Coordinates of C-alpha atoms in Angstrom, one line a residue:
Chain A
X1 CA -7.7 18.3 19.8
X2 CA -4.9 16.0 18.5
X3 CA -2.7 14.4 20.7
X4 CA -0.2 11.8 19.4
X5 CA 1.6 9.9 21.8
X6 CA 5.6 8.3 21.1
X7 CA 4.4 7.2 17.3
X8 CA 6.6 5.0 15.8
X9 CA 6.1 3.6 11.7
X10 CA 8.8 2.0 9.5
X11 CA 8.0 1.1 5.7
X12 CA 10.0 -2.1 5.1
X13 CA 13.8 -1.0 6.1
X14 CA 12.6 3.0 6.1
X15 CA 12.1 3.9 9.9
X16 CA 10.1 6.8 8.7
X17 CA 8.3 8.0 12.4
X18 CA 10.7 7.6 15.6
X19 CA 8.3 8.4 18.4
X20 CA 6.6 11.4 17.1
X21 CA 4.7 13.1 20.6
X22 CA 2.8 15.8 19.2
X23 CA 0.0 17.8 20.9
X24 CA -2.2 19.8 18.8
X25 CA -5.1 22.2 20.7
X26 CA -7.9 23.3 19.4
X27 CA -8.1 26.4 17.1
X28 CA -5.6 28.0 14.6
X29 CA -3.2 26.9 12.2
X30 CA -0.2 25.0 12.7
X31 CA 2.4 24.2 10.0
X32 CA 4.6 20.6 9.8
X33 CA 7.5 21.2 8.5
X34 CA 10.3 19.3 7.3
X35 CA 12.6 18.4 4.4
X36 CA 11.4 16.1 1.9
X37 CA 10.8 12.4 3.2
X38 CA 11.3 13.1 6.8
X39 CA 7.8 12.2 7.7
X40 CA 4.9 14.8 7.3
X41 CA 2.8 12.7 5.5
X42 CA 2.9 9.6 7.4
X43 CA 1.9 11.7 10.7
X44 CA -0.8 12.6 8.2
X45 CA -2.2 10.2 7.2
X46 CA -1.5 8.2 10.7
X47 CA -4.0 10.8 12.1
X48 CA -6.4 10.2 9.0
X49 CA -5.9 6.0 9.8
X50 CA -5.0 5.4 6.2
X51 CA -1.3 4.5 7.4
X52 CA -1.5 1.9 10.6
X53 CA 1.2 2.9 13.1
X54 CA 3.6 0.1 14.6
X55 CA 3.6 1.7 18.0
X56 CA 2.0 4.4 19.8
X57 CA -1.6 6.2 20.4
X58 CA -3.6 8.7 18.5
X59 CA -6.3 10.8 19.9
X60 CA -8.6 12.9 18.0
X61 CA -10.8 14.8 20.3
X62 CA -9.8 12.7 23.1
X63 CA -10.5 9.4 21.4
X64 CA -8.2 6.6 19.9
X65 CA -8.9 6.4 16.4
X66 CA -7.5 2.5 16.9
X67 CA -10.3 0.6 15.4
X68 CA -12.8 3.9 14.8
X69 CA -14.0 5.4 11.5
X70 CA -16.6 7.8 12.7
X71 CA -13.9 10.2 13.9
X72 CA -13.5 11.0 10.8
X73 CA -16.4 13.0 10.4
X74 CA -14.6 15.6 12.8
X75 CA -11.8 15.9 9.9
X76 CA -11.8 17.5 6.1
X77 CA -8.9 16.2 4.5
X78 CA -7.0 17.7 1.4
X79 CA -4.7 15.0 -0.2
X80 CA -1.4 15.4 -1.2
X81 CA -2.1 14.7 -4.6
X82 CA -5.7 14.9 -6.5
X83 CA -5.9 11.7 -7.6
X84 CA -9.6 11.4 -8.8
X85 CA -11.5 8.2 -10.0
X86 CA -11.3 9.6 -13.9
X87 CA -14.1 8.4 -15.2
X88 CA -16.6 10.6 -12.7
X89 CA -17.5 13.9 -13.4
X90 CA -16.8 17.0 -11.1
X91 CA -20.4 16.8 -10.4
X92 CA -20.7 13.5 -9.4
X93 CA -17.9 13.2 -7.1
X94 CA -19.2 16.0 -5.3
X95 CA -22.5 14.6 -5.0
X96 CA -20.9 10.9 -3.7
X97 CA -18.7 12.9 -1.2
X98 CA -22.3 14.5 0.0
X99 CA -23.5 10.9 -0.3
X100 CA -21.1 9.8 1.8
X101 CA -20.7 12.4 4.6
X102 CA -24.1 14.2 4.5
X103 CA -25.3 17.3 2.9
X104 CA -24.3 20.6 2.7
X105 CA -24.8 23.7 1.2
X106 CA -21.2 25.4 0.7
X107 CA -20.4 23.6 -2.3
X108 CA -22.4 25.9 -4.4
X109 CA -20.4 29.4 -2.8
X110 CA -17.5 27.5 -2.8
X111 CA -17.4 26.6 -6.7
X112 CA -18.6 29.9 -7.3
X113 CA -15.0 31.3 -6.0
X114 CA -13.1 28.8 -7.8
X115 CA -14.7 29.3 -10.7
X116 CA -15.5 26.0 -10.8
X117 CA -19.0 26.0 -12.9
X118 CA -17.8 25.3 -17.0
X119 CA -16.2 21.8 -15.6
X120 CA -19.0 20.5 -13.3
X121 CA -19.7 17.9 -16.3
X122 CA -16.4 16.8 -17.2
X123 CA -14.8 14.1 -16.8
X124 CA -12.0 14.2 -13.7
X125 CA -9.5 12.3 -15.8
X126 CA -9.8 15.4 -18.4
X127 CA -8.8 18.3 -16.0
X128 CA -5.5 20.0 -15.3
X129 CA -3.6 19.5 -12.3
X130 CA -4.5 23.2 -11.0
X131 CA -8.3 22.4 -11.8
X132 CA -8.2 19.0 -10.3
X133 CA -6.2 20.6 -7.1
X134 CA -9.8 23.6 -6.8
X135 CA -11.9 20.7 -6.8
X136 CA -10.3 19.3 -4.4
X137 CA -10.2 22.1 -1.8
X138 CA -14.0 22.3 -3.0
X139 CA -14.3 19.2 -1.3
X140 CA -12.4 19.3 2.0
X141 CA -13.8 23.0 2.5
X142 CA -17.4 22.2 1.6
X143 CA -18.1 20.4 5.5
X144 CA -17.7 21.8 8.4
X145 CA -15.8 19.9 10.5
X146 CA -13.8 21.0 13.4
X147 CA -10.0 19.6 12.2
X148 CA -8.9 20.6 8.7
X149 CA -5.9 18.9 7.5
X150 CA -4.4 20.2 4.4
X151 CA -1.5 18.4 2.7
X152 CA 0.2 20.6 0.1
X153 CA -2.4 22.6 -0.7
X154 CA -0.8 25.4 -2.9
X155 CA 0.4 23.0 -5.3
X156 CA -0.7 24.0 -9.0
X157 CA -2.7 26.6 -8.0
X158 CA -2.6 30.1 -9.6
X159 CA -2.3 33.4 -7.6
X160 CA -5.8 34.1 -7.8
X161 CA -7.3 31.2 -6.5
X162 CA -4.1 31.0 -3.8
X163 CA -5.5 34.1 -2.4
X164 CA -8.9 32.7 -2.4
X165 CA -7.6 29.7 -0.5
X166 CA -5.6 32.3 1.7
X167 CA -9.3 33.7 2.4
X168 CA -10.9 31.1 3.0
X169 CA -8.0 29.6 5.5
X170 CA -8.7 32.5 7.6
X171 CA -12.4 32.4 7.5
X172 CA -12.1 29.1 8.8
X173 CA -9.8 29.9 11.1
X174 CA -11.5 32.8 12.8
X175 CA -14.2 30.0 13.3
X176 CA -12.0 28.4 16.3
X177 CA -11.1 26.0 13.7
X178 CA -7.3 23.7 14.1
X179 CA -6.1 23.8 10.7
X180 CA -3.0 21.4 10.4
X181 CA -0.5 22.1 6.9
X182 CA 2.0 20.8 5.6
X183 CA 4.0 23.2 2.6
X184 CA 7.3 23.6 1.3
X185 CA 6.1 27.6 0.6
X186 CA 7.7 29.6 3.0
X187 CA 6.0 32.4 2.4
X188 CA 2.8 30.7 2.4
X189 CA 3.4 29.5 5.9
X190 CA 5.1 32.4 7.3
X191 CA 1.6 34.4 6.2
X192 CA -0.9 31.8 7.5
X193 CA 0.7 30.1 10.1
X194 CA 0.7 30.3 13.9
X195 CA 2.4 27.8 14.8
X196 CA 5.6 25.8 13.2
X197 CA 6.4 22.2 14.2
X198 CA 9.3 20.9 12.5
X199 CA 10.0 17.6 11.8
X200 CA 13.7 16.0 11.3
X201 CA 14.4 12.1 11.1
X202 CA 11.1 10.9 12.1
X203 CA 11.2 13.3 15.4
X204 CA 9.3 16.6 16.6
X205 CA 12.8 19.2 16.3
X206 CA 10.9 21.7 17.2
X207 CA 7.5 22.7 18.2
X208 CA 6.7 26.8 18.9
X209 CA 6.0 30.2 17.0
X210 CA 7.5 31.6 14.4
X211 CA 8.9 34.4 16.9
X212 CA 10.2 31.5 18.8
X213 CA 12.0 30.0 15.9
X214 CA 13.9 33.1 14.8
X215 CA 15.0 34.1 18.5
X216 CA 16.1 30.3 18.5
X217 CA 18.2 30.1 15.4
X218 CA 19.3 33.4 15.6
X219 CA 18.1 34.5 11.5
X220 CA 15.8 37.2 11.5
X221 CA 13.8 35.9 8.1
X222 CA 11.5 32.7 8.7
X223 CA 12.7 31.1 5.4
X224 CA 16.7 31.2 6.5
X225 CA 15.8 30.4 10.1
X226 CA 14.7 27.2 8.0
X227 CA 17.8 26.5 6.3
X228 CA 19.5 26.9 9.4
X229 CA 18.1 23.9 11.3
X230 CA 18.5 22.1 8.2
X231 CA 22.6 23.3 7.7
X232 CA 23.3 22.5 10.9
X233 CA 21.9 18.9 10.9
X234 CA 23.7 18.4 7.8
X235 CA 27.1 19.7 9.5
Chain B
X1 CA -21.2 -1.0 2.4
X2 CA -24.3 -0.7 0.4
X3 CA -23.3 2.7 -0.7
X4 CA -19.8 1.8 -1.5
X5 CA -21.2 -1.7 -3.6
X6 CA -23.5 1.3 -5.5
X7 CA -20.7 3.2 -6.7
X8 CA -18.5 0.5 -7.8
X9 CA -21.1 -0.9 -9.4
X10 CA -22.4 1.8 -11.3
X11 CA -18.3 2.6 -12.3
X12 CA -18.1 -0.5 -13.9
X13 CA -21.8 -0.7 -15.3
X14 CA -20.4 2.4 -17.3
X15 CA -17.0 1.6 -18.4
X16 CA -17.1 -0.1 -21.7
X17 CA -15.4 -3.7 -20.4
X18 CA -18.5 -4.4 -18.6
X19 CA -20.2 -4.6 -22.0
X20 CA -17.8 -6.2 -23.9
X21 CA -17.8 -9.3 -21.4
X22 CA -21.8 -8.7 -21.8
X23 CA -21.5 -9.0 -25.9
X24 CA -18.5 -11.8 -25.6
X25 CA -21.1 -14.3 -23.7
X26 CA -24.2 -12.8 -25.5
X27 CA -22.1 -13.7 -29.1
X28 CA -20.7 -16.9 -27.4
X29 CA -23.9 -17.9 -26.3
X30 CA -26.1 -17.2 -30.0
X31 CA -22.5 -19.0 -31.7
X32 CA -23.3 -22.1 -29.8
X33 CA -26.9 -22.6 -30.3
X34 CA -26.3 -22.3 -34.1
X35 CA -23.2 -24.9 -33.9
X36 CA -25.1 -26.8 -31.7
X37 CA -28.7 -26.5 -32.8
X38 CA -29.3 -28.4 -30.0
X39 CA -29.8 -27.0 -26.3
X40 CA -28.5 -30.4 -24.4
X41 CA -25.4 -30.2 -26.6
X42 CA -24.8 -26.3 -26.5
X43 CA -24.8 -26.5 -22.7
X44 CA -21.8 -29.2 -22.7
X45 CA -19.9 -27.3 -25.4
X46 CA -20.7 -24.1 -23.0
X47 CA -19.3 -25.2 -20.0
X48 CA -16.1 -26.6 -21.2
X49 CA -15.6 -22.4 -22.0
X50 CA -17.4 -21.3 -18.7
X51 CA -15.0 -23.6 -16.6
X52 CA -11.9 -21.7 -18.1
X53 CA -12.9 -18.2 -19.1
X54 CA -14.8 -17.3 -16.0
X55 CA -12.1 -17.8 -14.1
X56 CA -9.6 -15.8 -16.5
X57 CA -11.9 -13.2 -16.5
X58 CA -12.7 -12.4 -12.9
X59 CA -9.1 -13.2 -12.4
X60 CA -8.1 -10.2 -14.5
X61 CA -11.0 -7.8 -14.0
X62 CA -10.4 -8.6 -10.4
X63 CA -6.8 -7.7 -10.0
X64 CA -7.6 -4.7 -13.0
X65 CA -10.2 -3.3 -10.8
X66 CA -8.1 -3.3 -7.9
X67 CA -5.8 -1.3 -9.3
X68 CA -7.5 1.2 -11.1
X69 CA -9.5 1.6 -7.8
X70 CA -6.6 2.7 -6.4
X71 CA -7.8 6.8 -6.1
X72 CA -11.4 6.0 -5.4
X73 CA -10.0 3.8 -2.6
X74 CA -7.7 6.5 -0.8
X75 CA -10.2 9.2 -1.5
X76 CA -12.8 6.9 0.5
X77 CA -10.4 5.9 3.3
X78 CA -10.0 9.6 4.3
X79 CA -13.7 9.4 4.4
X80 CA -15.6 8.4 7.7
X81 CA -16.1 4.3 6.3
X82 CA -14.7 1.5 7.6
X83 CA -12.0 -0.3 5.6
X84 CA -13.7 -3.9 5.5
X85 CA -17.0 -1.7 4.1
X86 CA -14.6 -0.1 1.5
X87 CA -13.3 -3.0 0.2
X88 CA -16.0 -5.8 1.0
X89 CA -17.9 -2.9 -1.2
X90 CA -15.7 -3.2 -3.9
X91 CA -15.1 -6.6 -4.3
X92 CA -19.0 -7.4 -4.1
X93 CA -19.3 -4.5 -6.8
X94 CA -17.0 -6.0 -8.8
X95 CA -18.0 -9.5 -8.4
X96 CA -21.5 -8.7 -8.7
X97 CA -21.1 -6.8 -12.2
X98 CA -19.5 -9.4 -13.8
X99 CA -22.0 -12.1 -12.4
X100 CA -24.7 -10.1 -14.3
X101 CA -23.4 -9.7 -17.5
X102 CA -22.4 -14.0 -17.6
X103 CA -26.2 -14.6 -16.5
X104 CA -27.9 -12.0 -18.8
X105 CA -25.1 -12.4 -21.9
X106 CA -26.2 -16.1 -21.6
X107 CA -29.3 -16.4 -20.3
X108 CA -30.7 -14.1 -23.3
X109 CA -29.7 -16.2 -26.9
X110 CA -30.7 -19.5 -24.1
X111 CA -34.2 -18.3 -23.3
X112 CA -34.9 -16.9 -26.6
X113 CA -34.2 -20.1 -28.1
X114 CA -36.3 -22.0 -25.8
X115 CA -34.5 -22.7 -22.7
X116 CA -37.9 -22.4 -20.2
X117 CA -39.3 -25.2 -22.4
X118 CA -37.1 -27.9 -22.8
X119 CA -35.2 -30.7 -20.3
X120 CA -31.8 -28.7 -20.7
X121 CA -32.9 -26.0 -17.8
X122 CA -31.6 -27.5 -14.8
X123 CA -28.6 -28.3 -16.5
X124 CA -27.9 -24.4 -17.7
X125 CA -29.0 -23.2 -14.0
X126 CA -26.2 -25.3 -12.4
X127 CA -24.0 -23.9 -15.3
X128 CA -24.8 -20.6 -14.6
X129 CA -24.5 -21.1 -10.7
X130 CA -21.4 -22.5 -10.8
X131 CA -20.2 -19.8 -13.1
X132 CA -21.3 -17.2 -11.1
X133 CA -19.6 -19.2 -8.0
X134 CA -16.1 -19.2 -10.1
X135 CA -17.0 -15.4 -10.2
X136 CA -16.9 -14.5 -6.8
X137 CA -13.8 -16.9 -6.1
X138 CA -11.9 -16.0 -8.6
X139 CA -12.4 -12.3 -8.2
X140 CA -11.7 -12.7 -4.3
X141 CA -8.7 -14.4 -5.0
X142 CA -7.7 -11.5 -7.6
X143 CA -8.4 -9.0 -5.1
X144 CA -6.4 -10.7 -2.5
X145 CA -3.3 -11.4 -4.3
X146 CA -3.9 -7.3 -5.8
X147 CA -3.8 -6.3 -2.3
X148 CA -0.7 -7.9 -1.2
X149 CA 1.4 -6.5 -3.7
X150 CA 1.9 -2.7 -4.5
X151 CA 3.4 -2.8 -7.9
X152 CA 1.2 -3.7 -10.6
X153 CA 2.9 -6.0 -13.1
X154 CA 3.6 -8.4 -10.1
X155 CA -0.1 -8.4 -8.9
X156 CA -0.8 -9.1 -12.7
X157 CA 1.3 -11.8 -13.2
X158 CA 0.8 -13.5 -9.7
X159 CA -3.1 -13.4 -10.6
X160 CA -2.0 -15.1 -14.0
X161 CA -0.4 -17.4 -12.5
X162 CA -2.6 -18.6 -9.8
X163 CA -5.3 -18.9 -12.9
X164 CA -2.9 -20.7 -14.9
X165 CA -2.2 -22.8 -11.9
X166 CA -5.5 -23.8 -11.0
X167 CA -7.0 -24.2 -14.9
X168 CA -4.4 -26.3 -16.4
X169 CA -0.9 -27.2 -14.2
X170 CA -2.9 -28.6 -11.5
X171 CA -4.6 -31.0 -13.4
X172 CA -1.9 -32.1 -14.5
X173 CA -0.1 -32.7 -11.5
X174 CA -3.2 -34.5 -10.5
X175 CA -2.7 -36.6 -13.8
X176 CA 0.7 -37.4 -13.1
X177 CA 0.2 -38.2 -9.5
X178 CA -2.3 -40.9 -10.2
X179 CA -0.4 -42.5 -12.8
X180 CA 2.3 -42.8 -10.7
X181 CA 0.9 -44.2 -7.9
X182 CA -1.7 -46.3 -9.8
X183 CA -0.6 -49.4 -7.7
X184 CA -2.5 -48.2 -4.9
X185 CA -6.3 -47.1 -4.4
X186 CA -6.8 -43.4 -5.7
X187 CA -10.4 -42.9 -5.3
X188 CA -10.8 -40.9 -1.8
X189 CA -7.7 -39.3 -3.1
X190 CA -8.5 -38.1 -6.4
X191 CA -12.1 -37.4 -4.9
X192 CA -10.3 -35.0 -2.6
X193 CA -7.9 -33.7 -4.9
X194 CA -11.0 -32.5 -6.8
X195 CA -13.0 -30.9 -3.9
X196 CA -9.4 -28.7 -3.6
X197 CA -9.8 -27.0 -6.8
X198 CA -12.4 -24.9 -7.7
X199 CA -12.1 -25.2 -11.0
X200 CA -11.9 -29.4 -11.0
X201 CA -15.0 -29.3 -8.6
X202 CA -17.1 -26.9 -11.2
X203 CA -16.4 -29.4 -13.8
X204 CA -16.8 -32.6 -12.3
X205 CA -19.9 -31.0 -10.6
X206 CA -21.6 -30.2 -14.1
X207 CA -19.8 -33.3 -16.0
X208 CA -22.2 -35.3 -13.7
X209 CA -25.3 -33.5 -13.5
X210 CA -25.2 -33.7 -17.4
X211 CA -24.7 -37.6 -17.0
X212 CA -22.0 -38.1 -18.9
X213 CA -19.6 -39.9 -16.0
X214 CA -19.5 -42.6 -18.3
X215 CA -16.6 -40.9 -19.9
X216 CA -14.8 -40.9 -16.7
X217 CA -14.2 -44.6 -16.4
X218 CA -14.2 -46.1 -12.4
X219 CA -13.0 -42.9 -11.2
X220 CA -16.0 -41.8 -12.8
X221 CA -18.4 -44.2 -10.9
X222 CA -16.8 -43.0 -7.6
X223 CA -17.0 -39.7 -8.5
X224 CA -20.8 -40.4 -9.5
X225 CA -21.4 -42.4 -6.0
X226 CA -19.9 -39.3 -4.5
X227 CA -21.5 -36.9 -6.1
X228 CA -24.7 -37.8 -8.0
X229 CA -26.3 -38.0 -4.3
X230 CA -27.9 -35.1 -2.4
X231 CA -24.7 -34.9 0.4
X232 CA -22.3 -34.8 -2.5
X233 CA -24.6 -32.0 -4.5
X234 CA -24.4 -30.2 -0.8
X235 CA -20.6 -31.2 -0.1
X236 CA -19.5 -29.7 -3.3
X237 CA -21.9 -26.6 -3.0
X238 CA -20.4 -26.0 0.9
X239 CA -17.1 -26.1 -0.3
X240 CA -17.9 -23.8 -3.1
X241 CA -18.8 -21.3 -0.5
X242 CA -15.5 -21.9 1.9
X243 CA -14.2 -20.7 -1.7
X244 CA -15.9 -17.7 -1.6
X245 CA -15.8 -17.1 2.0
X246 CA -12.1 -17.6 2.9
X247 CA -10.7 -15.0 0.2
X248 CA -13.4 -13.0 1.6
X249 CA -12.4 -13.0 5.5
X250 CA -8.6 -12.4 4.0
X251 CA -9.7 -9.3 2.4
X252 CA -10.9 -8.1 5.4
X253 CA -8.2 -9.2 7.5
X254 CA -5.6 -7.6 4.7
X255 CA -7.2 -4.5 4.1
X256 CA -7.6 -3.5 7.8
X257 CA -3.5 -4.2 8.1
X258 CA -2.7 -2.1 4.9
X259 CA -0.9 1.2 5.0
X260 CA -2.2 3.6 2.0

């Protein structure tokens, strides 16, 4: 489904991806890892094309995304953080987004779960981060697409709507969806997840199941198997 | 593109600085006339403000736009669009918008006062083409400089400066540059250090049509040989365009490099 191939990016001095080769198949949900600057977003949003590798290949669905925007309709992405034109109303986002990528109908369900309705005419600029963050996954789960990429997407939401997004993760999944995430909630991950990938220093450290990881580092909970790998790159 | 020109332009149709540049040339505009009371004279008095505040002003809505953009931009770039439709969208949005409100916040207290009827009409078209011509380069430029540099106050103060740079310093540079070397024959020289400015072309462009070269001395009867014909009207007008169309071409070339 994804296959990146020896991906290499450096922001000025920052050598931020040190050929990265990741393969990614088609259906379930795989978790990228890592401590805090060591890359998951870059590989992101180098899948997405926002960020333009130095070096190296992308494939999504068997086809560079080098010069290509239409593979992008295969994709729902769910930014890091919801930053919204401010002056648009909830409403009128979603409507461009539908403008832009064609129409659907799962908004309406979708918004129903999140309890979305009182703010469809307010202002973006006016909601809360937790709000902002529902409309969002409003928007990346409202198409149908066969890759979902989802870049934080616990942050500021509250236990209710977590378990809807919990839900709706595994309603998507049971589609034969691949369902890439990036967290920093262990739990979260451990629950959802079928696969880790971790990333250290710009490289794939480890690729595999959670099972795998544990037997590996020896620590029977997920969340100090974790710490482990990062103690004992520290030592 | 088309869609991404709609939604720009309809964000700034409704934020409140499209207006006020609407009401500044609509006020400007009435002001004149009843200064002036005189179209012929209005016009003159109107471009001296055109040549300098259009540029300012694309110049900082430009570069303003740009960055307030910024979320629209990366929530679009995650969309299936191409980057040159993004931003070409934009820019044309922007540029497009404020062309609008300088034609209709001038062209309104004009007409109303009897514009369609009198001799001054040709004069105020090339007024207005030329402003909306500083429009799109200026905004170009603005977009340009906004998209080479991340931090805000630098892509402010850069787009300043290039405003600052082309609207006043230059021309004096060019000042000082003839009198220095006034021993020797400046005309192709000056003519082409004219043509390199926008803002010098715009002015000499109109200074002409309105016939009052007289003012300029000999440099002014070259200036009229060269452009008071039809190849120097088309010259001017081409170059105008290379204006437009190299910021243009780096935009695209820029925004298809850029990491978000």
């Amino acid at each position: 489904m994804v296959e990146i191939t020896d991906l290499h990016k450096t922001f000025g001095k920052n050598n931020v991806l040190n050929g990265v080769n990741l393969n990614i198949n088609e259906g379930g949900v795989f978790a990228i890892l890592g401590p805090n600057g060591s890359g998951k977003t870059t590989i992101i949003k180098s899948i997405l094309g926002m960020v333009i590798p130095d070096n190296g290949l992308i494939k999504v669905c068997d086809v560079s995304i080098k010069n290509n925007s239409i593979y992008r309709h295969k994709i729902d992405y769910l930014p890091q953080i919801a930053n919204f034109p401010s002056n648009l109303k909830v409403n009128e986002l979603i409507k461009m987004i539908k403008d832009l990528r064609g129409d659907t109908h799962h908004d309406k369900t979708l918004i129903k779960t999140f309890k979305l309705e009182p703010f469809l005419d307010k202002k973006l600029g006016t909601l809360s981060g937790g709000t902002k963050q529902k409309v969002n996954i409003v928007l990346t789960f409202m198409f149908n697409s066969p890759i979902l990429i989802l870049d934080e997407p616990t942050t500021g939401l509250d236990p209710i709507s977590l378990i809807h997004l919990k839900e709706l993760l595994k309603a998507e999944k049971s589609k034969g969806k691949t369902i890439l995430i990036t967290s920093h909630i262990m739990s979260f991950v451990e629950e959802v997840a079928d696969e880790i990938v971790f990333i250290l220093e710009g490289k794939i450290y480890f690729k595999g199941s959670i099972a795998k990881l544990k037997t590996k580092t020896k620590q029977k909970d997920f969340e100090h198997a974790i710490a482990n790998i990062l103690t004992k790159e520290d030592a | 593109m088309l869609k991404i020109l709609k939604y720009s332009f309809y964000d700034l149709m409704r934020s409140s600085w499209s207006y006020v540049y609407f009401a500044f040339y609509l006020v400007l505009g009435i002001v004149l006339l009843f200064l002036n009371n005189n179209l012929s004279k209005a016009v003159i008095t109107l471009m001296n403000v055109i040549i300098v505040l259009v540029p300012l002003i694309a110049t900082i809505f430009g570069v303003m736009y740009y960055y307030s953009s910024k979320e629209f931009t990366e929530l679009l770039l995650a969309q299936p669009l191409n980057r040159s439709s993004i931003f070409l969208g934009q820019y044309f949005g922007v540029a497009i918008s404020l062309s609008m409100s300088l034609i209709l916040g001038l062209g309104i207290p004009f007409i109303a006062y009897g514009l369609l009827k009198s001799g001054a009409i040709w004069d105020f078209s090339l007024l207005l083409i030329t402003g909306v011509f500083l429009t799109f380069i200026f905004s170009a430029l603005a977009f340009n400089i906004a998209l080479s540099n991340e931090n805000k106050i630098k892509g402010f103060g850069y787009a300043i400066l290039m405003w600052l740079f082309l609207a006043i310093i230059y021309d004096g540079l060019f000042l000082m540059s003839l009198i220095i070397f006034e021993a020797y024959p400046l005309d192709k020289v000056s003519l082409l250090g004219t043509i390199l400015n926008p803002i010098d072309l715009s002015r000499t462009l109109i200074l002409l049509k309105l016939d009052i070269s007289a003012l300029l001395g000999y440099t002014g009867a070259v200036f009229k040989q060269f452009f008071g014909t039809s190849l120097g009207l088309i010259i001017s007008f081409v170059m105008l365009m290379i204006w437009v169309i190299l910021p243009v071409l780096r935009i695209n070339f820029k925004s298809r490099k850029k990491d978000f």
